[in-house]
């Protein structure tokens, strides 16, 4: 029982009674104040919609709500159940996995509404951000970046550190996204000198011109989130974490809980990649491409998992993770005319690359680079996201009027105003540049945030108490520990 | 093993082999007969829709099905997976939690279609109830009231008693709802003297005038359901329940199962509050407000959970429950122009009040009022529901043409016909009165039902066999109990 | 520990390291090639939709995506989480249940897109299959047939055998479906002699005339899938499977995981039956009928489960399975005017028949027919599906213009072109014939596939190692097996 008691013993340095409530209260109050100053209902969600609808001869069905809400709910499930339960696979850190995911996503989506609002939806006349269902979907997307980073840190950081990771993660995300996508502002700039002036002063014109397409976020979500988490984890290297090795693993039922997460992520990924794609064919195509790519990933992940085991057995880690790599890599290209067999090929390769990563690359990185990546986000998000970004560049560069049709090409690539004459090769180049921007933001931002988190005030557990809910959760007494005396 | 064997021993008084099948068969046959007499397809779900559509120049998309079905499925998940799995947290009553929830909701929704149909959708010319997707959503809502009551009784009553709780719960709900909302009948009354005559004979005019708005059911669902369950539980007080104390708790995995329930409730609550809101901006706004309020609840629930633990650890009970309080309290106001920061403030306060309730109020009520509330519905449904009702009154009273627009105000508050000239202050007063009606129905109805359930014929378990699936479920033999002899 | 070690020992004959990767790779590469040759985006999912929409005066909402996507996602959840988790109920085969389900459904849906495409959507001018959301839903449906068959084989076959079951299952399904439904081709035939020539050469006219309606697949999915699985299982009879008896059962938590599957199947079954029904009233009615029938099944399943236990206790097997029988049986009739009380009666009877089957028929079949049916698909799919098929025949035969209206009758039964004058009695006869076709395909096809699987090259486990994940999965070390030495 000695080992047992030690595990149950109190850890002074994980005392959260002041810092966690303080962070939650202060930041939540800040959110209320900032929402009060900036956030208002958009025209489709405020009561004057009835008048607006009458005046513009619209029906209620034209409200964007009906186009996007079903996809939104799927995305929402991915963020909270998908990511949350995927991280319950550790035998003694399941509460932390699903619980901290819940906490930081709930904070993150509020902060994202503000950050993304300031960059994308700020009405410079009134100084307000007008929100609707699309902002809400984007806020969930924005959280995904920080949740991915959480995957690398799982079991090794305190909830307060995770809040800090989220605060900076959302901030970096919004800036990076602005640079890469730069969607709404541009049209504003073309309409009004006054706004153009304000905006161009801050961001030089060259960046504005990126204007990439990335509906499912291979670049801005997965690639950024992956490298962000890896950089933080690298800075926070724990040399003696082998002392917690007995807890850094799953048991039979914790792996089943994780499969709930995997399956909801897998099933709803088509909605993720299509949620903010163009109405009509855009959403329809994004959904078909992702659906197909994911199916293909499953088969190659299974094949490699079996091949890499000396007796041909399957490893739950690969089934839980590598099966999703096709969805990650299709994030940028899903709305393009990549063709159904193209999607199959992407899924095929990603299942292989990702499983290979779990078997060889993660142990290699841990040994040589001192990079500890609990969930293997390097193989599920960073690399497939990066490849997805470059793939998007190639697919965009190859786009032609023959395939898309004249109107279709304009529609898919938003070739309007200033960008009407941009060649497809140029667009491809910008897409590739966007991917590099995402990597750079992730690595540099993550390194800085990692340094901040190294300050010894955040209440993270000692190396021999990682991967243990005991540190931050009131745990129920277990029957196993009660029964023996009875026997 | 003594303790073990005793737990496995048969309990004569929980013998269900006659009563449970009898109740299920008789009531199900009654449902079939009543459906045969009363229930018919509505015009949007019957085959003549094609003609109706042609004659009225509509498209298939105008079918209410497409407006409400995605929200319905979310509500359906909340009722069966949300409530069901939330109640699996007890280590040895998980089958009862999810299984009885399944049983009573399946019965309840049939009875609700009839009861709500008689009150709201009865065509007095033909004597039939014409159903469509909105009736189905309302039937699910109606079940929610009884499922909330189940939360207070969890582990202490027999399935037959739960069927009785549901039968009366649905009945009371439909009457209470009729008094508070009184939606469709009024317009009928204005159109035809004959119907008005029938209707007014039964319900005096003063009640008809309440006409509250309560799209997400803070009053009619949560407040009523909460007090209904508490009143029943109070009457059924078990002085010696401490004999089952060892089973009145969770274990590591049962708490994870409960998190499945929590997360599906939390994620889909925006759909719950928006499911029967007005098409267009009504649904859109209800959804945004609820989404925001829930996020805010999570942070304050976490903060208080940590503050109230002597070493700052989080308690799963709070994470599972108090995080949802913001959704409950937004039930009435979600479709109003409460503003996004208003929603944040509501969630902020509710997370605090609810967690405070779990830490202090529930033990206090148990000690002083002899009120045993297994799931703490007092803190999650009764109080937040009541506060949500009064909040709705305040928000309604504060509504103005400035904020809503002229048409918007009429639209949101159904200010038509008889009610066109009702002032907003008056509306607020009626909303507050509606909340009081809900509380009164809950308390008085619950007390009466409690007395009925006290008759010793229902097969509930003895005080020392509560919270144990052994009484009503054939349990699999457990490995733990097989392995020791092998060793 | 002897028993333990034996269980952990390697099994030479379950060595999958060559065969499983080979099958996955070869078949996935074949899919890529075939997709490259045949599969293209449909007009609603390709970039030229913008032009098409302009030219035809449509809006984005007319894109079928918005009619069917929410239902699709529900179906998708049923296939992967519903079927997957329903099959986790075995205490030591949960990984196999959910994991192999994931694998074969992912392969199956690709193969189904091709097979169904060739039979239903092949454009004979271009030789391409143009896919959209409806094809994707049908592909998921097609997988369901093979997943049902998996239920009978659970724990007794290798993943490679399951891939073979799926390959042939999908193929048989597509042919059977073509014969029974024969939807799109017919209209082509009437329009063009050239196509008619090609088509009629292959399938004689008499079969083409079946043209049954089966939106929810009682016949083509459940009846076929059920008998297909039973026939395979019958051929693969294992006389000494009692040696694995200690693993052929559930434990407390595995039954809870299975309830996740049950509930998602139960909740989303209305979407399943309505997913490809007619827009408007068809989907609306299919959904109401299924919702009602399922509720009724729950009550009678509970009643019989209690009646058949000597102390009146409920059996999780019945709650997990028999509650779904109403949805299976409504597959064909859900879109007809069966009336709400008719649906209730169907659910009522099916709950009884299915529970009765679990208690008496499955043991009887095992004893007399040597039929080993792990999940009892005979009681949940084969019989309710068959009865649902015949029920559909009766309901179709009873259809009249009085009830459906003139246009409604034409619309619901596709009485157009060649079939405009087909009497409703004749339609009923064809529906019954369709059910017989489904049974015949299942039994004969299953027997042949069973014989193929009897060849001793597929790596299935020995009789004393069935129902054990050890054979195909790398399992985590369990705490129970680590702790004892510490004590």
PDB file of C-alpha atoms in Angstrom, chain C residues 233-336:
ATOM      1  CA  UNK C 233     -22.943 -17.635 -38.463  1.00  0.00           C
ATOM      2  CA  UNK C 234     -24.793 -20.892 -39.105  1.00  0.00           C
ATOM      3  CA  UNK C 235     -22.157 -22.060 -41.582  1.00  0.00           C
ATOM      4  CA  UNK C 236     -19.372 -21.035 -39.203  1.00  0.00           C
ATOM      5  CA  UNK C 237     -20.857 -23.029 -36.323  1.00  0.00           C
ATOM      6  CA  UNK C 238     -18.304 -23.545 -33.527  1.00  0.00           C
ATOM      7  CA  UNK C 239     -19.169 -26.662 -31.515  1.00  0.00           C
ATOM      8  CA  UNK C 240     -16.796 -25.928 -28.659  1.00  0.00           C
ATOM      9  CA  UNK C 241     -17.480 -22.263 -28.144  1.00  0.00           C
ATOM     10  CA  UNK C 242     -18.632 -23.000 -24.596  1.00  0.00           C
ATOM     11  CA  UNK C 243     -14.902 -22.964 -23.810  1.00  0.00           C
ATOM     12  CA  UNK C 244     -15.063 -19.180 -24.151  1.00  0.00           C
ATOM     13  CA  UNK C 245     -18.269 -18.932 -22.174  1.00  0.00           C
ATOM     14  CA  UNK C 246     -16.695 -16.994 -19.317  1.00  0.00           C
ATOM     15  CA  UNK C 247     -15.973 -14.147 -21.745  1.00  0.00           C
ATOM     16  CA  UNK C 248     -19.310 -14.226 -23.558  1.00  0.00           C
ATOM     17  CA  UNK C 249     -20.986 -11.795 -21.212  1.00  0.00           C
ATOM     18  CA  UNK C 250     -20.914  -8.248 -19.986  1.00  0.00           C
ATOM     19  CA  UNK C 251     -19.732  -6.474 -16.885  1.00  0.00           C
ATOM     20  CA  UNK C 252     -21.225  -3.451 -15.173  1.00  0.00           C
ATOM     21  CA  UNK C 253     -19.422  -0.806 -17.188  1.00  0.00           C
ATOM     22  CA  UNK C 254     -19.409  -2.592 -20.545  1.00  0.00           C
ATOM     23  CA  UNK C 255     -23.201  -2.634 -20.365  1.00  0.00           C
ATOM     24  CA  UNK C 256     -23.181   1.096 -19.760  1.00  0.00           C
ATOM     25  CA  UNK C 257     -20.990   1.663 -22.794  1.00  0.00           C
ATOM     26  CA  UNK C 258     -23.469  -0.377 -24.796  1.00  0.00           C
ATOM     27  CA  UNK C 259     -26.267   1.897 -23.574  1.00  0.00           C
ATOM     28  CA  UNK C 260     -24.513   4.792 -25.332  1.00  0.00           C
ATOM     29  CA  UNK C 261     -24.930   2.848 -28.556  1.00  0.00           C
ATOM     30  CA  UNK C 262     -28.526   1.955 -27.809  1.00  0.00           C
ATOM     31  CA  UNK C 263     -29.566   5.480 -27.006  1.00  0.00           C
ATOM     32  CA  UNK C 264     -27.958   7.051 -30.062  1.00  0.00           C
ATOM     33  CA  UNK C 265     -29.583   4.429 -32.246  1.00  0.00           C
ATOM     34  CA  UNK C 266     -32.927   4.951 -30.545  1.00  0.00           C
ATOM     35  CA  UNK C 267     -32.824   8.744 -30.632  1.00  0.00           C
ATOM     36  CA  UNK C 268     -31.704   9.080 -34.220  1.00  0.00           C
ATOM     37  CA  UNK C 269     -33.833   6.294 -35.715  1.00  0.00           C
ATOM     38  CA  UNK C 270     -36.433   8.820 -36.844  1.00  0.00           C
ATOM     39  CA  UNK C 271     -33.724  10.416 -38.966  1.00  0.00           C
ATOM     40  CA  UNK C 272     -32.721   7.013 -40.309  1.00  0.00           C
ATOM     41  CA  UNK C 273     -36.222   6.245 -41.503  1.00  0.00           C
ATOM     42  CA  UNK C 274     -36.738   9.749 -42.830  1.00  0.00           C
ATOM     43  CA  UNK C 275     -33.306  10.519 -44.281  1.00  0.00           C
ATOM     44  CA  UNK C 276     -34.141   9.675 -47.877  1.00  0.00           C
ATOM     45  CA  UNK C 277     -37.915   9.987 -47.696  1.00  0.00           C
ATOM     46  CA  UNK C 278     -39.586  12.590 -49.891  1.00  0.00           C
ATOM     47  CA  UNK C 279     -38.912  16.218 -49.066  1.00  0.00           C
ATOM     48  CA  UNK C 280     -41.613  17.876 -47.024  1.00  0.00           C
ATOM     49  CA  UNK C 281     -44.389  15.704 -45.667  1.00  0.00           C
ATOM     50  CA  UNK C 282     -42.522  12.462 -46.400  1.00  0.00           C
ATOM     51  CA  UNK C 283     -39.627  13.229 -44.088  1.00  0.00           C
ATOM     52  CA  UNK C 284     -41.918  14.858 -41.555  1.00  0.00           C
ATOM     53  CA  UNK C 285     -44.247  11.844 -41.360  1.00  0.00           C
ATOM     54  CA  UNK C 286     -41.489   9.225 -41.378  1.00  0.00           C
ATOM     55  CA  UNK C 287     -39.992  10.972 -38.432  1.00  0.00           C
ATOM     56  CA  UNK C 288     -43.207  11.209 -36.394  1.00  0.00           C
ATOM     57  CA  UNK C 289     -44.149   7.584 -37.022  1.00  0.00           C
ATOM     58  CA  UNK C 290     -40.750   6.263 -36.017  1.00  0.00           C
ATOM     59  CA  UNK C 291     -40.563   8.446 -32.941  1.00  0.00           C
ATOM     60  CA  UNK C 292     -43.890   7.141 -31.739  1.00  0.00           C
ATOM     61  CA  UNK C 293     -43.252   3.485 -32.527  1.00  0.00           C
ATOM     62  CA  UNK C 294     -39.945   3.527 -30.676  1.00  0.00           C
ATOM     63  CA  UNK C 295     -41.497   4.989 -27.550  1.00  0.00           C
ATOM     64  CA  UNK C 296     -44.038   2.183 -27.530  1.00  0.00           C
ATOM     65  CA  UNK C 297     -41.352  -0.502 -27.947  1.00  0.00           C
ATOM     66  CA  UNK C 298     -39.605   0.662 -24.805  1.00  0.00           C
ATOM     67  CA  UNK C 299     -42.628   0.031 -22.610  1.00  0.00           C
ATOM     68  CA  UNK C 300     -43.374  -3.453 -23.871  1.00  0.00           C
ATOM     69  CA  UNK C 301     -39.700  -4.447 -23.854  1.00  0.00           C
ATOM     70  CA  UNK C 302     -39.477  -3.394 -20.204  1.00  0.00           C
ATOM     71  CA  UNK C 303     -42.725  -5.184 -19.383  1.00  0.00           C
ATOM     72  CA  UNK C 304     -41.646  -8.485 -20.904  1.00  0.00           C
ATOM     73  CA  UNK C 305     -38.125  -8.269 -19.547  1.00  0.00           C
ATOM     74  CA  UNK C 306     -39.562  -8.013 -16.069  1.00  0.00           C
ATOM     75  CA  UNK C 307     -42.193 -10.712 -16.653  1.00  0.00           C
ATOM     76  CA  UNK C 308     -39.654 -13.236 -17.860  1.00  0.00           C
ATOM     77  CA  UNK C 309     -37.337 -12.873 -14.860  1.00  0.00           C
ATOM     78  CA  UNK C 310     -38.252 -14.974 -11.882  1.00  0.00           C
ATOM     79  CA  UNK C 311     -37.889 -12.047  -9.489  1.00  0.00           C
ATOM     80  CA  UNK C 312     -39.150  -9.451 -11.942  1.00  0.00           C
ATOM     81  CA  UNK C 313     -35.792  -7.850 -12.605  1.00  0.00           C
ATOM     82  CA  UNK C 314     -34.882  -6.136 -15.845  1.00  0.00           C
ATOM     83  CA  UNK C 315     -32.240  -7.541 -18.157  1.00  0.00           C
ATOM     84  CA  UNK C 316     -29.893  -5.052 -19.819  1.00  0.00           C
ATOM     85  CA  UNK C 317     -29.825  -7.159 -22.999  1.00  0.00           C
ATOM     86  CA  UNK C 318     -33.495  -6.447 -23.575  1.00  0.00           C
ATOM     87  CA  UNK C 319     -33.229  -2.768 -22.728  1.00  0.00           C
ATOM     88  CA  UNK C 320     -30.277  -2.425 -25.087  1.00  0.00           C
ATOM     89  CA  UNK C 321     -31.888  -4.212 -28.016  1.00  0.00           C
ATOM     90  CA  UNK C 322     -35.614  -4.876 -27.916  1.00  0.00           C
ATOM     91  CA  UNK C 323     -36.360  -1.190 -27.361  1.00  0.00           C
ATOM     92  CA  UNK C 324     -35.127  -0.585 -30.897  1.00  0.00           C
ATOM     93  CA  UNK C 325     -37.336  -3.135 -32.627  1.00  0.00           C
ATOM     94  CA  UNK C 326     -40.086  -0.621 -33.287  1.00  0.00           C
ATOM     95  CA  UNK C 327     -37.725   1.466 -35.384  1.00  0.00           C
ATOM     96  CA  UNK C 328     -36.645  -1.530 -37.446  1.00  0.00           C
ATOM     97  CA  UNK C 329     -40.187  -2.558 -38.184  1.00  0.00           C
ATOM     98  CA  UNK C 330     -41.234   0.947 -39.206  1.00  0.00           C
ATOM     99  CA  UNK C 331     -38.535   1.168 -41.875  1.00  0.00           C
ATOM    100  CA  UNK C 332     -40.858   0.565 -44.779  1.00  0.00           C
ATOM    101  CA  UNK C 333     -44.096   2.015 -43.434  1.00  0.00           C
ATOM    102  CA  UNK C 334     -42.740   5.138 -41.781  1.00  0.00           C
ATOM    103  CA  UNK C 335     -43.349   7.318 -44.818  1.00  0.00           C
ATOM    104  CA  UNK C 336     -46.843   5.905 -45.403  1.00  0.00           C
TER     105      UNK C 336
END
